Coordinates of C-alpha atoms in Angstrom, one line a residue:
X266 CA 7.4 261.9 -32.9
X267 CA 9.6 265.3 -34.6
X268 CA 10.9 264.1 -38.4
X269 CA 14.6 265.7 -38.2
X270 CA 17.1 264.5 -40.7
X271 CA 18.4 261.4 -38.4
X272 CA 14.4 260.2 -37.9
X273 CA 14.5 260.0 -41.9
X274 CA 17.3 258.6 -42.3
X275 CA 16.1 255.7 -39.2
X276 CA 13.1 255.3 -40.9
X277 CA 13.9 255.8 -44.5
X278 CA 12.3 252.7 -46.7
X279 CA 13.8 253.6 -50.4
X280 CA 15.6 250.7 -51.7
X281 CA 12.8 248.2 -50.9
X282 CA 10.3 246.8 -53.0
X283 CA 7.4 247.7 -50.9
X284 CA 7.2 250.2 -47.7
X285 CA 6.5 246.5 -45.9
X286 CA 9.6 245.0 -46.5
X287 CA 12.1 244.1 -44.7
X288 CA 15.3 245.9 -44.0
X289 CA 18.3 243.5 -43.3
X290 CA 18.7 245.2 -39.7
X291 CA 15.1 244.7 -39.3
X292 CA 15.4 240.8 -40.4
X293 CA 18.5 240.5 -38.0
X294 CA 15.7 240.7 -34.9
X295 CA 13.2 238.4 -36.4
X296 CA 15.8 235.7 -38.2
X297 CA 16.4 233.7 -34.4
X298 CA 13.0 233.3 -34.2
X299 CA 12.1 231.3 -37.1
X300 CA 12.1 227.6 -37.5
X301 CA 15.3 225.6 -38.6
X302 CA 15.6 223.6 -41.8
X303 CA 13.7 220.3 -41.6
X304 CA 16.2 217.5 -41.6
X305 CA 13.4 215.6 -43.2
X306 CA 10.5 215.9 -46.0
X307 CA 10.5 218.2 -48.8
X308 CA 13.8 221.3 -48.9
X309 CA 12.7 224.5 -48.6
X310 CA 12.4 226.2 -51.7
X311 CA 11.0 230.0 -50.4
X312 CA 13.1 231.8 -47.9
X313 CA 11.7 232.6 -45.2
X314 CA 12.1 236.3 -45.0
X315 CA 10.3 236.7 -48.0
X316 CA 7.5 234.6 -46.4
X317 CA 7.3 237.4 -43.6
X318 CA 7.9 240.2 -45.7
X319 CA 4.5 238.7 -47.5
X320 CA 2.8 238.2 -44.1
X321 CA 3.6 242.1 -43.5
X322 CA 2.2 243.4 -47.2
X323 CA -1.0 241.1 -45.8
X324 CA -0.6 243.5 -42.8
X325 CA 0.1 246.9 -44.1
X326 CA -2.5 246.7 -47.1
X327 CA -5.4 244.0 -45.5
X328 CA -5.5 242.8 -49.1
X329 CA -7.3 238.9 -49.1
X330 CA -5.0 235.8 -50.0
X331 CA -7.0 235.7 -53.1
X332 CA -10.1 236.8 -55.4
X333 CA -12.9 234.6 -55.2
X334 CA -14.4 234.9 -58.6
X335 CA -17.2 232.5 -60.7
X336 CA -15.7 231.3 -64.0
X337 CA -16.0 228.8 -66.3
X338 CA -14.1 225.9 -65.5
X339 CA -12.0 226.4 -68.6
X340 CA -10.4 229.5 -67.4
X341 CA -10.2 227.8 -63.5
X342 CA -6.6 227.6 -64.8
X343 CA -6.0 231.8 -65.2
X344 CA -7.9 232.2 -62.0
X345 CA -5.6 230.7 -60.0
X346 CA -3.1 233.1 -61.0
X347 CA -5.3 235.6 -59.6
X348 CA -3.8 236.6 -56.1
X349 CA -4.3 239.6 -54.1
X350 CA -0.3 238.7 -52.8
X351 CA 2.0 240.1 -55.3
X352 CA 3.5 237.4 -57.5
X353 CA 7.3 238.8 -56.8
X354 CA 6.3 236.8 -52.6
X355 CA 5.4 233.1 -52.8
X356 CA 2.1 231.5 -54.0
X357 CA -0.6 232.2 -51.1
X358 CA -0.8 228.7 -49.9
X359 CA 2.6 228.8 -48.8
X360 CA 2.4 231.8 -47.0
X361 CA -1.1 231.3 -45.8
X362 CA 0.0 227.9 -44.5
X363 CA 3.5 229.2 -42.9
X364 CA 1.0 232.4 -41.5
X365 CA -1.3 229.8 -39.9
X366 CA 1.9 227.7 -38.4
X367 CA 3.2 230.8 -37.0
X368 CA 0.0 231.6 -35.0
X369 CA -0.3 228.1 -33.8
X370 CA 3.1 228.1 -32.2
X371 CA 3.4 231.3 -31.0
X372 CA 6.3 232.4 -33.1
X373 CA 4.6 235.4 -33.8
X374 CA 3.5 236.0 -30.1
X375 CA 7.7 235.6 -28.9
X376 CA 8.6 238.1 -31.6
X377 CA 6.0 240.5 -30.4
X378 CA 7.0 240.0 -27.0
X379 CA 11.1 240.7 -27.6
X380 CA 10.2 243.4 -30.0
X381 CA 7.9 245.6 -27.1
X382 CA 10.5 244.9 -24.6
X383 CA 13.4 245.8 -26.6
X384 CA 11.3 248.8 -27.6
X385 CA 10.5 249.8 -23.6
X386 CA 14.4 249.7 -22.6
X387 CA 15.0 252.0 -25.2
X388 CA 12.9 254.4 -23.9
X389 CA 14.1 253.9 -20.8
X390 CA 11.5 251.6 -19.3
X391 CA 11.7 248.3 -17.6
X392 CA 11.4 245.6 -19.6
X393 CA 8.2 244.2 -18.3
X394 CA 5.0 246.7 -18.3
X395 CA 3.3 246.8 -14.7
X396 CA 1.0 248.6 -16.0
X397 CA -1.4 248.7 -18.8
X398 CA -4.7 250.3 -20.8
X399 CA -7.5 247.6 -22.2
X400 CA -10.0 248.6 -24.5
X401 CA -12.2 246.5 -27.1
X402 CA -13.1 247.1 -30.9
X403 CA -16.3 245.0 -32.4
X404 CA -16.6 245.1 -36.5
X405 CA -18.8 243.3 -38.9
X406 CA -18.1 240.1 -39.8
X407 CA -20.1 237.4 -42.1
X408 CA -21.9 233.8 -41.8
X409 CA -18.8 232.9 -43.4
X410 CA -16.0 234.9 -40.9
X411 CA -16.6 232.3 -38.1
X412 CA -18.7 233.2 -34.7
X413 CA -20.3 236.3 -34.0
X414 CA -22.8 238.1 -32.0
X415 CA -24.2 241.4 -31.6
X416 CA -22.9 243.9 -29.6
X417 CA -26.2 245.4 -28.1
X418 CA -24.0 249.0 -27.4
X419 CA -22.4 250.0 -30.4
X420 CA -25.6 247.5 -32.8
X421 CA -23.0 245.7 -34.6
X422 CA -23.1 241.9 -35.1
X423 CA -19.5 239.8 -35.7
X424 CA -16.9 240.1 -33.8
X425 CA -15.3 242.3 -30.9
X426 CA -10.8 242.4 -30.7
X427 CA -10.1 243.2 -27.1
X428 CA -6.3 244.4 -26.3
X429 CA -4.7 245.2 -23.8
X430 CA -1.2 247.8 -24.2
X431 CA 1.7 249.0 -22.4
X432 CA 1.3 252.8 -20.9
X433 CA 3.4 253.9 -24.2
X434 CA 1.0 251.9 -27.1
X435 CA 3.2 248.8 -27.4
X436 CA 0.8 245.6 -28.0
X437 CA 0.5 243.2 -25.3
X438 CA -2.2 240.8 -26.1
X439 CA -5.1 240.3 -27.5
X440 CA -8.1 238.0 -27.6
X441 CA -10.6 238.0 -30.5
X442 CA -14.5 236.5 -29.5
X443 CA -17.9 237.5 -30.7
X444 CA -19.0 240.7 -30.2
X445 CA -21.6 239.3 -27.6
X446 CA -19.6 239.0 -25.0
X447 CA -19.6 242.3 -22.7
X448 CA -16.1 244.0 -22.0
X449 CA -15.9 243.0 -18.6
X450 CA -17.0 239.7 -19.4
X451 CA -14.2 239.1 -21.8
X452 CA -11.2 241.2 -20.2
X453 CA -10.1 238.1 -17.3
X454 CA -9.7 236.2 -21.1
X455 CA -6.9 239.1 -22.5
X456 CA -5.2 238.8 -19.0
X457 CA -4.9 235.3 -18.6
X458 CA -3.3 235.2 -22.3
X459 CA -0.4 237.6 -20.8
X460 CA 0.2 236.4 -17.8
X461 CA 2.8 234.4 -18.5
X462 CA 4.3 236.7 -20.2
X463 CA 4.1 239.4 -18.6
X464 CA 4.0 238.7 -14.9
X465 CA 4.4 241.4 -13.6
X466 CA 1.2 243.3 -14.8
X467 CA -0.6 244.5 -11.6
X468 CA -2.5 247.4 -12.8
X469 CA -4.9 248.3 -15.5
X470 CA -6.5 251.5 -17.0
X471 CA -10.1 250.7 -18.4
X472 CA -13.2 252.7 -19.1
X473 CA -17.0 252.3 -17.6
X474 CA -17.4 249.3 -20.0
X475 CA -15.1 246.7 -17.3
X476 CA -17.1 248.1 -14.2
X477 CA -17.3 245.2 -12.0
X478 CA -15.7 242.8 -9.7
X479 CA -13.9 240.3 -12.6
X480 CA -11.6 243.0 -13.4
X481 CA -11.2 245.3 -10.2
X482 CA -11.0 242.2 -8.0
X483 CA -9.1 239.9 -10.2
X484 CA -10.1 236.5 -10.6
X485 CA -7.6 233.5 -10.0
X486 CA -9.0 231.0 -12.5
X487 CA -8.7 233.7 -15.4
X488 CA -5.6 236.3 -14.3
X489 CA -2.7 236.3 -12.6
X490 CA -3.8 237.7 -9.5
X491 CA -5.5 240.2 -8.2
X492 CA -5.4 243.5 -10.7
X493 CA -6.4 247.0 -9.7
X494 CA -8.4 248.8 -12.7
X495 CA -9.1 252.7 -12.9
X496 CA -11.3 254.6 -15.1
X497 CA -9.1 257.6 -14.8
X498 CA -7.5 258.9 -17.7
X499 CA -3.6 257.6 -18.5
X500 CA -1.1 259.5 -17.7
X501 CA 0.9 261.0 -20.2
X502 CA 4.1 258.9 -21.0
X503 CA 6.7 262.0 -20.2
X504 CA 5.2 262.6 -16.9
X505 CA 7.0 259.3 -15.1
X506 CA 10.0 259.9 -14.5
X507 CA 10.9 256.6 -13.0
X508 CA 12.3 253.4 -15.0
X509 CA 10.5 250.6 -13.8
X510 CA 7.2 252.1 -13.8
X511 CA 4.4 251.1 -16.4

């Protein structure tokens, strides 16, 4: 993207506490997906906008929920204040609780789905992609980080992120599993996770690691019918003039 004066004004983050904070226009897009006020129980004391800003801050900076320090019992009360999340946000336990809740009930998936459709329409594409690009990345993890396996190809012991995007780079689906699962075996799980939100996705661009019948022919039990896969390079975004193309 060329940085013109109009583009600079559009993406300007001046006036925000942190660059990851939401503008009023951005919050207006997300607010309809937030849970309503509960009729019973303890009243809400933290604005959901601040919760989402704290989550975006964590994603932007990669910081921990808190620092785990070995301190004497007399200093434990002070240690509780040593959170990695800035004090302007809610306590990390509150932010963490909402984050896990939004992951479980599908709030984050619904937000991403609607934003992807809107971004595609702005780019002159159909709202639902018909083609995608699938790939994976293995990262090292510790035993405390959950299940992990060994990726023999990349010589990494940890977990693997399996991601599928549309042909212009928008996130369509993601699945995390241990790194011991090969790409061609993990691909059906990713396709299965996106079939309800993106029913028209039929063509998938993949590298040679996905060669095999599981992705090429499709699996009725795990995918959305037969998929066509290709190891060819993804065509440039400007090479297609059809509005309804991937």
